[in-house]
Amino acid sequence: MGCSGCRVRFNFGKVLSKVSVFFTMVLIFTYFFYCLTGFCSSAPRALYSQHFSNRDYDISDGRRRMLEDLRPPPHPNPDAPSRNRTASADAQQVDVDEQLPQQVLDNGIPVSNTFGTKRFPQAIIIGVKKGGTRALLEFLRIHPDVRAFGAEPHFFDRFYEKGLEWYRNLMPRTLDGQVTMEKTPGYFVTKEAPSRVCTMNCQTKLIVVVRDPVTRAVSDYTQTLSKNPGLPSFQSLALKNSSTGLIDTTWSAVRIGLYAKHLENWLQYFPLSHFLFVSGERLVSDPAGEMGRVQDFLGLKRVISEKHFYFNQTKGFPCLKKPEGSNRPRCLGKSKGRPHPLIPSEVLKRLRNFYRPFNHRFYKMSGQDFGWD
């Protein structure tokens, strides 16, 4: 009888062992089945976005590899009227280094992401062209609580007819507490842009990067000249008549620098407290200081500091130090920092005299003296 009880207990133990093995095998096969059918790819990608979002792009060679940019750049509207891109020097072409990347990174991680929500931008860098907007955006991108659309969407100045939902879908997905941003310098000088942005959200924070308007005009001309070598001289475009010396304000390179006039248009829809005016000169001489002001304005913790920058003597402007695991620093591409052509000093003097009253007016309006005189 005793031996019979032993055999029963022994057999029961064997059954339990077999059942355990069976359920283990079921779990293993279930896991492999789900992976093979694609369910594993639906797992949250927060770790990917946090670890790679600020590292997987290369500014130096003009390519952008960023996880948060989920869609290709907007295509020009085929129905829009063509623009004269030669004689008037008003071309506002998007640099090659501002295009969006391919949908898959070199390391094989797909860009598609379903984690987070697409939101309208809470902050927009609205201007100005050749003021330092690209540098500001790239500096901001290293902040873990900033997600920005990489290219210039030009929604409020060129593609408004596509609708707000189209615009919202361009934005990267963000988590609660993160700031969605975009930058399009053309907005600041577009008459219709303020009312359109306010239609989206009158609480939007607006960042304007300004620079000495004379230097900015020369830089604007230099960029256009690189794309259109047959462009007339700077002085022939800036002056209505060489004998009278009157400035031609119909030329966009000159017109953009009338900051006070453009700001008046925006102040009809937004209070001054919604604006932050960033000095393009200080963004070069003291990038950490200016970025501190920007982070405060956006309500962000001061993460970006002196440790992130070094001054590139060759390019003549600050660059971001190389991130861990990268073999090179992150600098703006070769289209930035071009040497300016030699402009007659008399022409530059006339421009400075022309801009002086507008500059002083802008100082009073913005509450900042940028010291351009």
Coordinates of N, CA and C in Angstrom, one line a residue, residues 2 102 110 166 170 176 184 232 272 316 323 336 345:
G2 N 1.9 1.2 0.9 CA 2.8 2.4 0.9 C 3.5 2.6 -0.4
Q102 N 14.9 60.5 -46.3 CA 14.2 59.3 -46.8 C 13.4 58.8 -45.6
P110 N 12.7 52.1 -39.1 CA 11.8 52.9 -39.9 C 11.4 54.2 -39.3
W166 N -4.3 69.6 -43.4 CA -3.1 69.2 -44.1 C -1.9 69.7 -43.4
L170 N 1.4 67.5 -41.3 CA 2.8 67.6 -41.6 C 3.7 67.5 -40.3
D176 N 2.8 64.6 -24.4 CA 2.4 65.7 -23.6 C 3.6 66.4 -23.0
T184 N 9.4 79.1 -40.9 CA 9.4 79.6 -42.3 C 9.6 81.1 -42.3
P232 N 22.3 90.7 -61.8 CA 22.9 92.0 -61.9 C 23.6 92.3 -60.6
L272 N 2.6 92.1 -28.1 CA 4.0 92.0 -28.1 C 4.6 90.9 -27.2
G316 N 33.1 80.3 -39.5 CA 32.8 81.6 -39.0 C 31.6 81.7 -38.1
P323 N 27.8 64.5 -31.1 CA 27.1 63.7 -30.1 C 27.9 62.4 -29.9
K336 N 25.7 77.7 -46.0 CA 25.7 78.7 -45.0 C 27.1 79.2 -44.8
S345 N 31.6 100.8 -50.8 CA 31.4 101.4 -49.4 C 30.3 102.5 -49.5

